[in-house]
mmCIF file of C-alpha atoms in Angstrom:
data_model
loop_
_atom_site.group_PDB
_atom_site.id
_atom_site.type_symbol
_atom_site.label_atom_id
_atom_site.label_comp_id
_atom_site.label_asym_id
_atom_site.label_seq_id
_atom_site.Cartn_x
_atom_site.Cartn_y
_atom_site.Cartn_z
ATOM 1 C CA MET A 1 157.953 67.466 -1.699
ATOM 2 C CA CYS A 2 154.384 67.541 -0.393
ATOM 3 C CA MET A 3 155.383 68.160 3.232
ATOM 4 C CA PHE A 4 157.532 71.132 2.287
ATOM 5 C CA PHE A 5 154.799 72.500 0.074
ATOM 6 C CA SER A 6 152.170 72.164 2.822
ATOM 7 C CA LYS A 7 154.235 74.238 5.185
ATOM 8 C CA ILE A 8 154.820 77.149 2.823
ATOM 9 C CA TYR A 9 151.544 77.248 0.884
ATOM 10 C CA LYS A 10 149.630 79.029 3.664
ATOM 11 C CA SER A 11 151.896 82.045 3.148
ATOM 12 C CA TRP A 12 150.704 82.291 -0.477
ATOM 13 C CA LYS A 13 147.050 82.939 0.346
ATOM 14 C CA ARG A 14 147.278 86.655 -0.453
ATOM 15 C CA ILE A 15 149.056 86.005 -3.767
ATOM 16 C CA GLN A 16 146.488 83.380 -4.765
ATOM 17 C CA THR A 17 143.550 85.587 -3.755
ATOM 18 C CA GLU A 18 144.950 88.392 -5.924
ATOM 19 C CA LYS A 19 144.946 86.016 -8.918
ATOM 20 C CA TYR A 20 141.412 84.812 -8.147
ATOM 21 C CA ARG A 21 140.180 88.425 -8.175
ATOM 22 C CA LYS A 22 141.607 88.816 -11.663
ATOM 23 C CA VAL A 23 139.825 85.643 -12.810
ATOM 24 C CA PHE A 24 136.599 86.922 -11.276
ATOM 25 C CA ASP A 25 136.980 90.270 -13.065
ATOM 26 C CA ALA A 26 137.931 88.662 -16.399
ATOM 27 C CA LEU A 27 135.138 86.071 -16.526
ATOM 28 C CA GLY A 28 132.441 87.862 -14.552
ATOM 29 C CA PRO A 29 130.227 86.646 -11.720
ATOM 30 C CA ASP A 30 127.337 85.522 -13.933
ATOM 31 C CA PHE A 31 129.482 83.193 -16.006
ATOM 32 C CA LEU A 32 131.294 81.806 -12.971
ATOM 33 C CA GLU A 33 128.063 81.238 -11.086
ATOM 34 C CA GLY A 34 126.703 79.220 -13.992
ATOM 35 C CA MET A 35 129.938 77.276 -14.271
ATOM 36 C CA PHE A 36 130.075 76.346 -10.593
ATOM 37 C CA LYS A 37 126.356 75.681 -10.032
ATOM 38 C CA ARG A 38 126.798 72.078 -11.080
ATOM 39 C CA ARG A 39 129.222 69.378 -10.050
ATOM 40 C CA THR A 40 132.763 70.790 -10.086
ATOM 41 C CA LEU A 41 136.079 69.017 -9.568
ATOM 42 C CA ASP A 42 138.869 71.137 -8.070
ATOM 43 C CA ILE A 43 142.142 69.373 -8.890
ATOM 44 C CA GLY A 44 144.972 70.554 -6.658
ATOM 45 C CA TYR A 45 142.575 71.903 -4.026
ATOM 46 C CA GLY A 46 145.308 72.549 -1.470
ATOM 47 C CA PRO A 47 143.951 74.323 1.617
ATOM 48 C CA GLY A 48 140.819 75.496 -0.227
ATOM 49 C CA PHE A 49 141.758 79.094 -1.032
ATOM 50 C CA PHE A 50 139.789 79.186 -4.298
ATOM 51 C CA GLU A 51 136.650 77.707 -2.794
ATOM 52 C CA ARG A 52 136.720 80.177 0.112
ATOM 53 C CA PHE A 53 137.241 83.032 -2.328
ATOM 54 C CA LEU A 54 134.115 81.975 -4.227
ATOM 55 C CA GLN A 55 132.144 81.638 -1.006
ATOM 56 C CA LYS A 56 133.080 85.178 0.017
ATOM 57 C CA LYS A 57 131.707 86.301 -3.352
ATOM 58 C CA GLY A 58 128.397 84.603 -2.501
ATOM 59 C CA PHE A 59 128.799 81.370 -4.481
ATOM 60 C CA ASP A 60 127.324 78.111 -3.248
ATOM 61 C CA THR A 61 130.165 75.575 -3.385
ATOM 62 C CA ARG A 62 128.333 72.491 -2.104
ATOM 63 C CA ASN A 63 128.852 70.868 -5.510
ATOM 64 C CA PHE A 64 132.644 71.139 -5.255
ATOM 65 C CA ILE A 65 134.606 67.922 -5.040
ATOM 66 C CA ALA A 66 138.157 68.622 -3.894
ATOM 67 C CA VAL A 67 141.101 66.450 -4.911
ATOM 68 C CA ASP A 68 144.646 66.809 -3.660
ATOM 69 C CA ILE A 69 147.446 64.377 -2.956
ATOM 70 C CA ASP A 70 148.549 66.194 0.216
ATOM 71 C CA ARG A 71 146.388 65.069 3.156
ATOM 72 C CA GLU A 72 147.883 67.606 5.572
ATOM 73 C CA MET A 73 147.243 70.567 3.314
ATOM 74 C CA THR A 74 143.772 69.435 2.249
ATOM 75 C CA ALA A 75 142.778 69.082 5.904
ATOM 76 C CA GLN A 76 143.244 72.861 6.240
ATOM 77 C CA GLY A 77 140.352 73.450 3.839
ATOM 78 C CA LYS A 78 137.172 73.172 5.870
ATOM 79 C CA ASP A 79 134.614 74.243 3.290
ATOM 80 C CA SER A 80 134.303 71.579 0.626
ATOM 81 C CA SER A 81 131.360 69.218 0.664
ATOM 82 C CA GLN A 82 133.703 66.357 -0.218
ATOM 83 C CA LYS A 83 137.495 66.063 -0.141
ATOM 84 C CA ILE A 84 139.334 63.160 -1.682
ATOM 85 C CA ILE A 85 142.999 62.403 -1.187
ATOM 86 C CA ALA A 86 144.148 61.149 -4.567
ATOM 87 C CA ASP A 87 146.799 61.557 -7.214
ATOM 88 C CA ALA A 88 145.456 63.697 -10.075
ATOM 89 C CA ASN A 89 147.203 61.321 -12.473
ATOM 90 C CA MET A 90 144.837 58.549 -11.323
ATOM 91 C CA LEU A 91 141.537 60.342 -10.741
ATOM 92 C CA PRO A 92 139.124 57.939 -9.034
ATOM 93 C CA PHE A 93 136.058 59.026 -11.007
ATOM 94 C CA LYS A 94 134.077 57.628 -13.891
ATOM 95 C CA ALA A 95 134.322 59.273 -17.301
ATOM 96 C CA GLU A 96 132.143 62.365 -17.720
ATOM 97 C CA SER A 97 131.408 62.731 -13.989
ATOM 98 C CA PHE A 98 131.827 66.517 -13.760
ATOM 99 C CA ASP A 99 130.277 69.574 -15.377
ATOM 100 C CA SER A 100 133.370 71.680 -14.650
ATOM 101 C CA VAL A 101 136.996 71.111 -13.739
ATOM 102 C CA VAL A 102 139.211 73.674 -12.052
ATOM 103 C CA CYS A 103 142.974 73.199 -11.898
ATOM 104 C CA LEU A 104 144.732 76.354 -10.756
ATOM 105 C CA ASP A 105 148.530 76.294 -10.630
ATOM 106 C CA ALA A 106 148.739 72.495 -10.546
ATOM 107 C CA LEU A 107 148.396 71.456 -14.194
ATOM 108 C CA HIS A 108 152.155 71.037 -14.597
ATOM 109 C CA LEU A 109 151.930 68.127 -12.119
ATOM 110 C CA ILE A 110 149.334 66.217 -14.145
ATOM 111 C CA ASN A 111 150.559 63.833 -16.817
ATOM 112 C CA THR A 112 147.297 62.125 -17.732
ATOM 113 C CA ASP A 113 144.117 63.219 -19.468
ATOM 114 C CA PHE A 114 142.052 64.910 -16.766
ATOM 115 C CA THR A 115 139.449 65.840 -19.388
ATOM 116 C CA ARG A 116 138.056 62.290 -19.365
ATOM 117 C CA VAL A 117 136.121 63.167 -16.175
ATOM 118 C CA MET A 118 134.500 66.193 -17.860
ATOM 119 C CA LYS A 119 131.037 65.933 -19.395
ATOM 120 C CA LYS A 120 130.581 66.931 -23.013
ATOM 121 C CA GLY A 121 129.968 70.674 -23.012
ATOM 122 C CA GLY A 122 131.734 70.984 -19.648
ATOM 123 C CA PHE A 123 134.158 73.759 -18.794
ATOM 124 C CA ALA A 124 137.769 73.640 -17.651
ATOM 125 C CA LEU A 125 139.370 76.609 -15.914
ATOM 126 C CA VAL A 126 143.106 76.056 -15.663
ATOM 127 C CA SER A 127 146.138 78.157 -14.890
ATOM 128 C CA LEU A 128 149.876 77.987 -14.526
ATOM 129 C CA PHE A 129 152.291 80.486 -13.062
ATOM 130 C CA PHE A 130 155.100 81.862 -15.179
ATOM 131 C CA ASN A 131 158.042 84.257 -15.240
ATOM 132 C CA SER A 132 159.708 86.195 -18.026
ATOM 133 C CA GLN A 133 162.026 83.299 -18.879
ATOM 134 C CA ASN A 134 159.413 80.543 -19.190
ATOM 135 C CA HIS A 135 156.274 82.326 -20.439
ATOM 136 C CA ARG A 136 156.329 80.729 -23.892
ATOM 137 C CA GLU A 137 157.001 77.232 -22.520
ATOM 138 C CA VAL A 138 154.206 77.516 -19.938
ATOM 139 C CA LYS A 139 151.761 78.664 -22.600
ATOM 140 C CA ARG A 140 152.737 75.698 -24.793
ATOM 141 C CA LEU A 141 152.275 73.278 -21.877
ATOM 142 C CA LEU A 142 148.818 74.665 -21.113
ATOM 143 C CA LYS A 143 147.667 74.243 -24.702
ATOM 144 C CA GLU A 144 149.148 70.736 -24.846
ATOM 145 C CA ARG A 145 147.236 69.691 -21.715
ATOM 146 C CA LEU A 146 144.009 71.134 -23.145
ATOM 147 C CA LYS A 147 144.322 69.338 -26.476
ATOM 148 C CA GLY A 148 140.897 68.307 -27.699
ATOM 149 C CA LEU A 149 139.122 71.139 -25.872
ATOM 150 C CA ARG A 150 137.951 74.374 -27.456
ATOM 151 C CA ILE A 151 139.718 77.354 -25.900
ATOM 152 C CA ILE A 152 137.149 80.036 -25.160
ATOM 153 C CA ARG A 153 139.230 82.590 -23.320
ATOM 154 C CA GLU A 154 142.876 83.043 -22.463
ATOM 155 C CA PHE A 155 144.318 85.805 -20.317
ATOM 156 C CA SER A 156 147.275 86.609 -18.114
ATOM 157 C CA ALA A 157 147.228 88.006 -14.623
ATOM 158 C CA ALA A 158 150.285 89.985 -13.642
ATOM 159 C CA GLY A 159 151.104 90.513 -10.015
ATOM 160 C CA ARG A 160 153.448 89.254 -7.370
ATOM 161 C CA GLU A 161 153.092 85.920 -9.171
ATOM 162 C CA ASN A 162 152.127 85.949 -12.845
ATOM 163 C CA GLY A 163 149.595 83.476 -14.148
ATOM 164 C CA ILE A 164 148.220 82.370 -17.503
ATOM 165 C CA PHE A 165 144.545 81.385 -17.307
ATOM 166 C CA VAL A 166 142.599 79.430 -19.880
ATOM 167 C CA LEU A 167 138.896 78.719 -20.009
ATOM 168 C CA ALA A 168 138.113 75.799 -22.311
ATOM 169 C CA ARG A 169 135.085 73.717 -23.213
ATOM 170 C CA LYS A 170 134.822 70.029 -24.035
#
């Protein structure tokens, strides 16, 4: 599965960037800058599209720690201060190691409690893609994976690929 995904994911850069613009507009640069100033874990980093998007907006991403299971795809991302090849279901970090966690379009692949690596008061920005047939199920899955966190903001981004985004706090 990973090899196939690596080969096609590059073609999704435009679609992903469109969704990131909607996140940027919905949450605002001031909030995002504060969120990403500290140590941030990007679960499902892929080729680093989100990090590069933030850099183009002027964000300093030296505090990003990138995690992805796909070595080939992660090697395409050249911007992160640290990249770790690991399964998100077995995150190799101590509890409460990160101020923020980002997991965009990969949360459906995680079966364990990723929130254990978040500090108290930390933020999680997560998303999942959906279509008209599975919107309700995707929304339910998101809320299930964020159990125990306080949902601050929830919004959808319609486009070539639809996404549900949730900002939550531990």
